[in-house]
Coordinates of C-alpha atoms in Angstrom, one line a residue:
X1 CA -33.2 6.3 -1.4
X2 CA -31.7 6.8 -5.1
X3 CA -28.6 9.2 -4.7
X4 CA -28.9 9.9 -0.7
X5 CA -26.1 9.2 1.1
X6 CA -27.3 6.9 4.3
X7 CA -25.7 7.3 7.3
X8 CA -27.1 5.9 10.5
X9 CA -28.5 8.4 12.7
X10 CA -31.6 10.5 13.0
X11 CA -33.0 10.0 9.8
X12 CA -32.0 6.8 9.1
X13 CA -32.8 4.8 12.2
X14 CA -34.4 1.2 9.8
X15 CA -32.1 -0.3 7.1
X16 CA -33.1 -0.1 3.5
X17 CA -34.1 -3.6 1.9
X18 CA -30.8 -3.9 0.1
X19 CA -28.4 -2.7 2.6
X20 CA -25.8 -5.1 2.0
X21 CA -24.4 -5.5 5.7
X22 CA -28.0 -7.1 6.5
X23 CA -27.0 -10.2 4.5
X24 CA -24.7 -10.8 7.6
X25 CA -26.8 -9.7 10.3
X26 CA -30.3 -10.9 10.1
X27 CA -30.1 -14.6 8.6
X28 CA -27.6 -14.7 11.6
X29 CA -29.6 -13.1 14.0
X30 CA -32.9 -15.4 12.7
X31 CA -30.9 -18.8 13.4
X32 CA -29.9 -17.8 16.5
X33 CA -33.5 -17.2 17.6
X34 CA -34.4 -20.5 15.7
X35 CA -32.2 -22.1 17.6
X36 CA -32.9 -20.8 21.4
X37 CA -36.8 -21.0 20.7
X38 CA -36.0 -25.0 19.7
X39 CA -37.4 -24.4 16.3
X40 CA -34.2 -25.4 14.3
X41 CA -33.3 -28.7 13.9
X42 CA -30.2 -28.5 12.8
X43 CA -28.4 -26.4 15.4
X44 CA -25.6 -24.2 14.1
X45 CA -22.6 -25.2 15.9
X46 CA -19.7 -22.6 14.5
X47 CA -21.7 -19.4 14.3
X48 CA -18.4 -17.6 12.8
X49 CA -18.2 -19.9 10.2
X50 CA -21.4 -19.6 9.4
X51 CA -21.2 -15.9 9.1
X52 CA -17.9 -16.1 7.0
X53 CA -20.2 -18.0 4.6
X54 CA -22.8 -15.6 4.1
X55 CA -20.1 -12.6 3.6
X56 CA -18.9 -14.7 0.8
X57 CA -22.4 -14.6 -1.2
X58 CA -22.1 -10.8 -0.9
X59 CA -18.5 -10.8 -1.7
X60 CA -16.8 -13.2 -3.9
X61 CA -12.9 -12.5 -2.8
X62 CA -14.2 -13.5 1.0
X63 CA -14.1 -17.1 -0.1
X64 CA -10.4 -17.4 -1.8
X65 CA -9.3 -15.2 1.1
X66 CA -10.9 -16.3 4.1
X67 CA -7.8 -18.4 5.1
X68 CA -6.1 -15.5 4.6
X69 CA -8.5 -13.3 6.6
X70 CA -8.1 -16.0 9.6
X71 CA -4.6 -16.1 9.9
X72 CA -4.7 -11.9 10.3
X73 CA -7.3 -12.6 13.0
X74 CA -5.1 -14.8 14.8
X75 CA -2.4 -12.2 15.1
X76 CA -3.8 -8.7 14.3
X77 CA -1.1 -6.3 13.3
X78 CA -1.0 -1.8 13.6
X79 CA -1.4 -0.9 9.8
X80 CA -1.2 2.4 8.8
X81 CA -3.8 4.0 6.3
X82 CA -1.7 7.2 5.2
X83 CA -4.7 8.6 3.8
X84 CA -6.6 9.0 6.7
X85 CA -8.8 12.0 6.2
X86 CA -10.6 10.1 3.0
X87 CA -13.9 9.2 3.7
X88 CA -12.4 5.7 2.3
X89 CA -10.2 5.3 4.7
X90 CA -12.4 6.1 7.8
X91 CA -14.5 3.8 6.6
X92 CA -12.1 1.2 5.7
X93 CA -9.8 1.5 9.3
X94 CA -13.6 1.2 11.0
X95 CA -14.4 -2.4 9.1
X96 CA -10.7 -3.6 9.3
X97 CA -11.3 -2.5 12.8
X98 CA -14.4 -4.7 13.3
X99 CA -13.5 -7.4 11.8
X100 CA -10.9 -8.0 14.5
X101 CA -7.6 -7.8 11.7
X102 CA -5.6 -5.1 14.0
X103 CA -5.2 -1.6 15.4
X104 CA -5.5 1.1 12.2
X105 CA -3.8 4.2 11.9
X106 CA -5.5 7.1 10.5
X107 CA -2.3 9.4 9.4
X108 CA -3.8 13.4 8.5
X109 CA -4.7 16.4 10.8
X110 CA -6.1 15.6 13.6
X111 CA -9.1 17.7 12.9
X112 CA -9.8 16.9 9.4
X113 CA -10.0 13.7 10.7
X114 CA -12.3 14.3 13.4
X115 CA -14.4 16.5 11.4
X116 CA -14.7 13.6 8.7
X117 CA -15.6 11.4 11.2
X118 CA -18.4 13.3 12.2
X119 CA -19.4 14.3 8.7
X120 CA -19.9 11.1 8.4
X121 CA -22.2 10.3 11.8
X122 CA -19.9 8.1 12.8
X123 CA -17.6 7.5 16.2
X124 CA -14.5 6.1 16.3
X125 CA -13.2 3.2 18.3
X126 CA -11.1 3.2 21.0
X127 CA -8.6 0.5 19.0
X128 CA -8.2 3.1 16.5
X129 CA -5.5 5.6 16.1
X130 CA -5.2 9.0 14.8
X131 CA -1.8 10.6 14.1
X132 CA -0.7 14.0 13.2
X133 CA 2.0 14.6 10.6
X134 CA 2.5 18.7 11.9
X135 CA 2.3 17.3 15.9
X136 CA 3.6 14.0 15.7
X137 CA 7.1 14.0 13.1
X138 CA 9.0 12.5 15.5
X139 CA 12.7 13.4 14.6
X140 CA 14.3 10.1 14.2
X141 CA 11.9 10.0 10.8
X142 CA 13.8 12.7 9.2
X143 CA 17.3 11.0 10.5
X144 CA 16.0 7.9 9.0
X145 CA 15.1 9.2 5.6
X146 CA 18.4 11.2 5.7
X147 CA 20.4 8.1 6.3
X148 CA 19.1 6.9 3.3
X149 CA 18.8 10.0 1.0
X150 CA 21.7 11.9 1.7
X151 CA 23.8 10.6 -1.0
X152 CA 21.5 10.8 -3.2
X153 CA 21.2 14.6 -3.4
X154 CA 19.1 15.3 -0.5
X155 CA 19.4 17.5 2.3
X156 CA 19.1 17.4 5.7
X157 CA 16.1 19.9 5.7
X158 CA 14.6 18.0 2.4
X159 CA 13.9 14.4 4.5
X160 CA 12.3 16.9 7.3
X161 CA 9.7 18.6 4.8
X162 CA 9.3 14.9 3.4
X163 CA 8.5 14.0 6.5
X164 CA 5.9 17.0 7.6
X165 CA 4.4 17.7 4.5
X166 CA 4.4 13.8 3.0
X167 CA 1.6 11.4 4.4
X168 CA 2.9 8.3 2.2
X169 CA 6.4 9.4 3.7
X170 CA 5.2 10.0 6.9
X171 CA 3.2 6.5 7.0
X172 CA 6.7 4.6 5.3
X173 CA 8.8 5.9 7.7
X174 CA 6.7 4.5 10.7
X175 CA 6.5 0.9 9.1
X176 CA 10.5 1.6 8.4
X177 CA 11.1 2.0 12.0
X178 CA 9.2 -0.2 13.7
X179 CA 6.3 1.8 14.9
X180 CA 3.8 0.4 12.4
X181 CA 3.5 -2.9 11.1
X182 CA 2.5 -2.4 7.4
X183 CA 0.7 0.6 5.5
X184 CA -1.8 1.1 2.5
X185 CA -2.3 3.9 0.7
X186 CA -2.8 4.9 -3.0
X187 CA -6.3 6.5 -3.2
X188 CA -5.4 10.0 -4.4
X189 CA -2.3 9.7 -6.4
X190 CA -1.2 7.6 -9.6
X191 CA -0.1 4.0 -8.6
X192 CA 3.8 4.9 -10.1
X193 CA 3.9 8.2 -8.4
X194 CA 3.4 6.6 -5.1
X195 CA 5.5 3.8 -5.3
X196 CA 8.3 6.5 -5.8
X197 CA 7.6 8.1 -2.6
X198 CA 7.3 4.7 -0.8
X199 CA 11.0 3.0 -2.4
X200 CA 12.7 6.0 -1.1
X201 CA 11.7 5.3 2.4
X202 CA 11.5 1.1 2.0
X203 CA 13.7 -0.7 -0.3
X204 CA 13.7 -4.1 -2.4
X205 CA 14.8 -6.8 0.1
X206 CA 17.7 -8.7 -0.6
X207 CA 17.7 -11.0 -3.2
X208 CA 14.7 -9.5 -4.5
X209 CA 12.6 -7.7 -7.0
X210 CA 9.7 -5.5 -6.2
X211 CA 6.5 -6.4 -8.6
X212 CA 3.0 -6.5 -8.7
X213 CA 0.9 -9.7 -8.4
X214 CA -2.6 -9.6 -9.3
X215 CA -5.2 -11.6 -8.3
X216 CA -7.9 -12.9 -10.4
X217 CA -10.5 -15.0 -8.4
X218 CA -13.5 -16.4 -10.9
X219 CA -16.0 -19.2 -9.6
X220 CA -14.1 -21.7 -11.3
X221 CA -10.2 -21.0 -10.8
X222 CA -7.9 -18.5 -9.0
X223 CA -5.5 -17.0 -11.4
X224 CA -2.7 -15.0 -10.8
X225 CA -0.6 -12.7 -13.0
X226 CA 2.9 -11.0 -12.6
X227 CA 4.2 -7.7 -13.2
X228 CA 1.3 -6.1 -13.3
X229 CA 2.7 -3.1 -11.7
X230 CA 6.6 -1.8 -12.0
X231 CA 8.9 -3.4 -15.3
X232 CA 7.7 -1.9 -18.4
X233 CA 10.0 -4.0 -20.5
X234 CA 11.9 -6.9 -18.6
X235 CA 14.5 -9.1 -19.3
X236 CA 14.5 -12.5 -19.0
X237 CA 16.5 -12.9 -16.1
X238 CA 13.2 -10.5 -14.4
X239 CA 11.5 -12.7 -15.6
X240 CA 12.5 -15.9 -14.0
X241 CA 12.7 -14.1 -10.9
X242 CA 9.2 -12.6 -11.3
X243 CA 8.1 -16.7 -11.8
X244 CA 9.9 -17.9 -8.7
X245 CA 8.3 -15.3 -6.0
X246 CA 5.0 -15.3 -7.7
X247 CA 5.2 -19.4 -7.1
X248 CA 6.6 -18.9 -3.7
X249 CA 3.7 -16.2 -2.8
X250 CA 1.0 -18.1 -4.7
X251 CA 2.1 -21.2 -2.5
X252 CA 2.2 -19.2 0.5
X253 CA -1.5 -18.5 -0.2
X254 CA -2.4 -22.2 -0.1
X255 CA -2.2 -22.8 -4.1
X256 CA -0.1 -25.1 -6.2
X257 CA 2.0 -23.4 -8.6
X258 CA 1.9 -24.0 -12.5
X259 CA 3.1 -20.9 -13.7
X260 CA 3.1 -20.1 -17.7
X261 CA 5.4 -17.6 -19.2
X262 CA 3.4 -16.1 -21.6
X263 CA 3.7 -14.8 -25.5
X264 CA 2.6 -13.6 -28.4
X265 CA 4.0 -16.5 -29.4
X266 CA 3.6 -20.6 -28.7
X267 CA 7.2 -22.5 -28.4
X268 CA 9.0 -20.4 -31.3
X269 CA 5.9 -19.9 -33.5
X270 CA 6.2 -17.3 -35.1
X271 CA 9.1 -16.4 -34.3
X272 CA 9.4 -12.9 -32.7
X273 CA 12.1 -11.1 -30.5
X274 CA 10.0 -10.8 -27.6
X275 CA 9.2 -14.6 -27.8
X276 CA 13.0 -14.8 -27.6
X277 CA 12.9 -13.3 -23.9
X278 CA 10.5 -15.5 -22.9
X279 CA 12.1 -18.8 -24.0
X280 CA 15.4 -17.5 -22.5
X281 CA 13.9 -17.2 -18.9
X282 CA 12.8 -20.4 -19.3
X283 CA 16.1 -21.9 -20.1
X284 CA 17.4 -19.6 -16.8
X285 CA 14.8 -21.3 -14.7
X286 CA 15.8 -24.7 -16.3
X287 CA 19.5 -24.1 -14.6
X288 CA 18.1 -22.7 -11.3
X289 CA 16.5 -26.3 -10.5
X290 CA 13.0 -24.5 -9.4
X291 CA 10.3 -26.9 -6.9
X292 CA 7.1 -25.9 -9.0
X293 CA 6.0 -26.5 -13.1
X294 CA 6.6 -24.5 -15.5
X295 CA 6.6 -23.7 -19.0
X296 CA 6.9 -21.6 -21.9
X297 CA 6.8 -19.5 -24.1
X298 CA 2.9 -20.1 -25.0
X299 CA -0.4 -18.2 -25.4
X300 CA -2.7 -17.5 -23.1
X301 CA -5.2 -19.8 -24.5
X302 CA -2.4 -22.6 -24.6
X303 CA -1.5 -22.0 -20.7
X304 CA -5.4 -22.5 -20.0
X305 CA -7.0 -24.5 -22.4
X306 CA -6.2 -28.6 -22.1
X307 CA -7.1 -29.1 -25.6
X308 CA -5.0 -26.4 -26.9
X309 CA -2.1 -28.0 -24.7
X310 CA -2.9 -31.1 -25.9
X311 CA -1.1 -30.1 -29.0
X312 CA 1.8 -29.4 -27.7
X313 CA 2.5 -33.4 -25.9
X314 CA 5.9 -32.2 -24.6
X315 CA 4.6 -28.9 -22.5
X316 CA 5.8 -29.8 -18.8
X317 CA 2.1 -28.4 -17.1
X318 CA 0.3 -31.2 -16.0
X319 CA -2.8 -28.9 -15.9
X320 CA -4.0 -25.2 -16.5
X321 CA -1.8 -22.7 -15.6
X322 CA -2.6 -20.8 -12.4
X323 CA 0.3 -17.9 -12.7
X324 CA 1.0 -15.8 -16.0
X325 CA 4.2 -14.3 -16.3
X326 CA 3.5 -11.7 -18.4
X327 CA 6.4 -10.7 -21.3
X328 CA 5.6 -6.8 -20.6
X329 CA 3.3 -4.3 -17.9
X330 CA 1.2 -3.7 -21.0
X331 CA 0.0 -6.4 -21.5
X332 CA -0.2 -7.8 -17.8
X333 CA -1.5 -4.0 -17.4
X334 CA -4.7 -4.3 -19.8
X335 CA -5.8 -7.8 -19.5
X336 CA -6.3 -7.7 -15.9
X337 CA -8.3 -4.3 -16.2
X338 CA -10.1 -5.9 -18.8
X339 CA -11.3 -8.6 -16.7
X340 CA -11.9 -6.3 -13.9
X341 CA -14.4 -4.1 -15.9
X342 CA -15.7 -6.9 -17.7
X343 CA -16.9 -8.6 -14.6
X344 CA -18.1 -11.8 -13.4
X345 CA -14.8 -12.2 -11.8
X346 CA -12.7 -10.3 -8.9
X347 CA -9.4 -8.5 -9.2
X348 CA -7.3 -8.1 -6.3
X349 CA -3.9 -6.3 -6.7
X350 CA -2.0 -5.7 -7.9
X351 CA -0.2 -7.0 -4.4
X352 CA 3.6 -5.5 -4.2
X353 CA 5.9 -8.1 -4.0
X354 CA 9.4 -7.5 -3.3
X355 CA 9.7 -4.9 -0.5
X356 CA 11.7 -4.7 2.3
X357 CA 8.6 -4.3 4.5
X358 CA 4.9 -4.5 3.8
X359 CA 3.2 -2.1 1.6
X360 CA 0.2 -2.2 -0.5
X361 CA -0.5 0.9 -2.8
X362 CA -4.3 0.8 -4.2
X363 CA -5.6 1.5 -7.7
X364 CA -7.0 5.1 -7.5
X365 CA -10.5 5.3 -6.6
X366 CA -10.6 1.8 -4.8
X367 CA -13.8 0.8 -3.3
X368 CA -13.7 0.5 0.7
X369 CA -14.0 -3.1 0.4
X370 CA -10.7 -3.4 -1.8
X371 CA -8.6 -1.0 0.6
X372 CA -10.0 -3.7 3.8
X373 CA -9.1 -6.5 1.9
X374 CA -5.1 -5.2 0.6
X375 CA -5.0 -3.7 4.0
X376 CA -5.6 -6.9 5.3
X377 CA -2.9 -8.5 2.7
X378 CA -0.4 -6.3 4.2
X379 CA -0.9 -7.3 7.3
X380 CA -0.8 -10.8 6.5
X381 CA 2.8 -10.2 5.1
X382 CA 3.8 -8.8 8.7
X383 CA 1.9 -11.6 10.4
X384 CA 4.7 -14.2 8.0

């Protein structure tokens, strides 16, 4: 089977060994029959459980998100996948689909789309939708985006071509207005590029900063890290902000926050004019009265390591520290993609944090799984 590209039909009627949706299926399917012949012992009793477990042994990010994943299933939400004549997102919208999280959008040409689809030997679903920017750019889009744009140099005409010819604009516009409740997107274009085209149709809410959160889920501890996606060079005053939403998100997601402001340096040693940043957002967070730990400036190693911190006897963490605040996207840029193609650990992210409504933007390339799993993050932001 080396290099084919299996697709159920015809010629491929009996799963290969290693087809990974069997893990799922047949120890599922086996108990079941165990259990009605009155050969098991042990009767399953939550069969969905069950099946949540094995999903995890195949995917590692099922465990840290399967509350997550729940809470979507309990009230499944419309997202839009703008990119809907990728192979990706077919695929994607059908799992996210399946596994019960909402109605998908497919946004493209209605026949690119179909003829995908078929390319593909697949059917889709009555619960989900195709919709075509050339037959379907309803008017009030273009109003929208010219309420916004026009005074900032754009025309009347320019928000209507956006519209037509613009699938991430197309896609925004719809969440914008109501008719969608959240969007992914991001396979075929640069991360920054995107985000552009998305902040001229959905702004920052109020009192806010947009930034990017990653995930970092390891067998031993989730880790998160902030800006990992938008401030090249922030100030401390970002900075403090970036450490209160990423403490309120990371709460949000069932974790206690201990977040760690990061540096080169550890508490003025050596003493460098970044490290001066960092120990100012700390003295702003100081004012602000915060409800979570935190600390810093300090090294990575010192933010994680209990003997390192030991040290340090007056560092207010009372253990390791589960969010970085990163002093710049370079860094917070390179050591997550490190991790990532390191292995032995999952990167989700990064998340967008920030926006007025819920958008995720994927890393180009992104595997099916990771567009299901953000799309499923972004409708868990319109589900709170």
């Amino acid at each position: 089977y080396a290099g084919k590209h299996l697709t159920y039909g015809p010629d491929y009627l009996i799963p290969t060994p290693f087809d990974p949706r069997l893990i799922v299926a047949v120890p599922k399917a086996v108990a079941r029959a165990a259990m009605e012949s009155g050969v098991a012992r042990r009767p399953i009793i939550d069969m969905a459980a069950y099946e949540a477990e094995l999903s995890t042994r195949l995917d590692p990010t099922a465990a840290g998100l399967h509350r997550l994943f729940e809470q979507v299933r309990a009230a499944p939400r419309r997202v839009v996948f703008a990119e809907g004549e990728e192979e990706k997102s077919i695929r994607a919208a059908l799992s996210f689909h399946n596994a019960g999280f909402g109605t998908p959008v497919l946004i493209g040409h209605a026949d690119r789309i179909r003829d995908a689809v078929a390319g593909l030997g697949l059917t889709l679903p009555a619960g989900i939708e195709v919709r075509s920017m050339s037959a379907d750019s309803h008017p009030r889009y273009a109003a929208f985006l010219y309420e916004r744009l026009q005074r900032r140099g754009a025309l009347e005409r320019d928000c209507q071509r956006l519209v037509n010819r613009d699938r991430n604009t197309f896609a925004a516009c719809m969440v914008a207005t109501g008719d969608a409740d959240a969007m992914v997107t991001g396979l075929t274009r640069n991360y920054h590029s995107v985000l552009n085209h998305i902040t001229r149709v959905v702004g920052a809410a109020e009192g806010r900063r947009v930034l990017g959160l990653s995930m970092i889920l390891a067998r031993e501890r989730t880790l998160f890290v902030a800006d990992t996606a938008v401030h090249q060079s922030p100030s401390a005053e970002e900075l403090a902000d970036f450490a209160e939403q990423a403490a309120a998100e990371t709460r949000r997601l069932g974790h206690e926050p201990r977040v760690a402001l990061v540096s080169f340096a550890n508490f003025g040693n050596p003493d460098i004019a970044r490290g001066e940043i960092v120990r100012r957002a700390v003295e702003i967070l100081d004012g602000r009265r915060v409800g979570f730990e935190y600390d810093g400036e300090m090294g990575v190693d010192v933010a994680l390591d209990p003997e390192l911190r030991a040290r340090y006897p007056f560092c207010r963490l009372t253990g390791p520290a589960n969010i970085l605040i990163m002093p710049g996207l370079h860094s917070a840029d390179i050591s997550t993609k490190l991790l990532h193609g390191m292995g032995g650990q999952s990167v989700i992210g990064p998340k967008l944090l920030g926006l007025a409504k819920p958008v995720q933007i994927l890393p180009m390339g992104a595997t099916v799984s990771t567009m299901v799993t953000m799309a499923a993050i972004a409708a868990h932001d319109a589900v709170a």
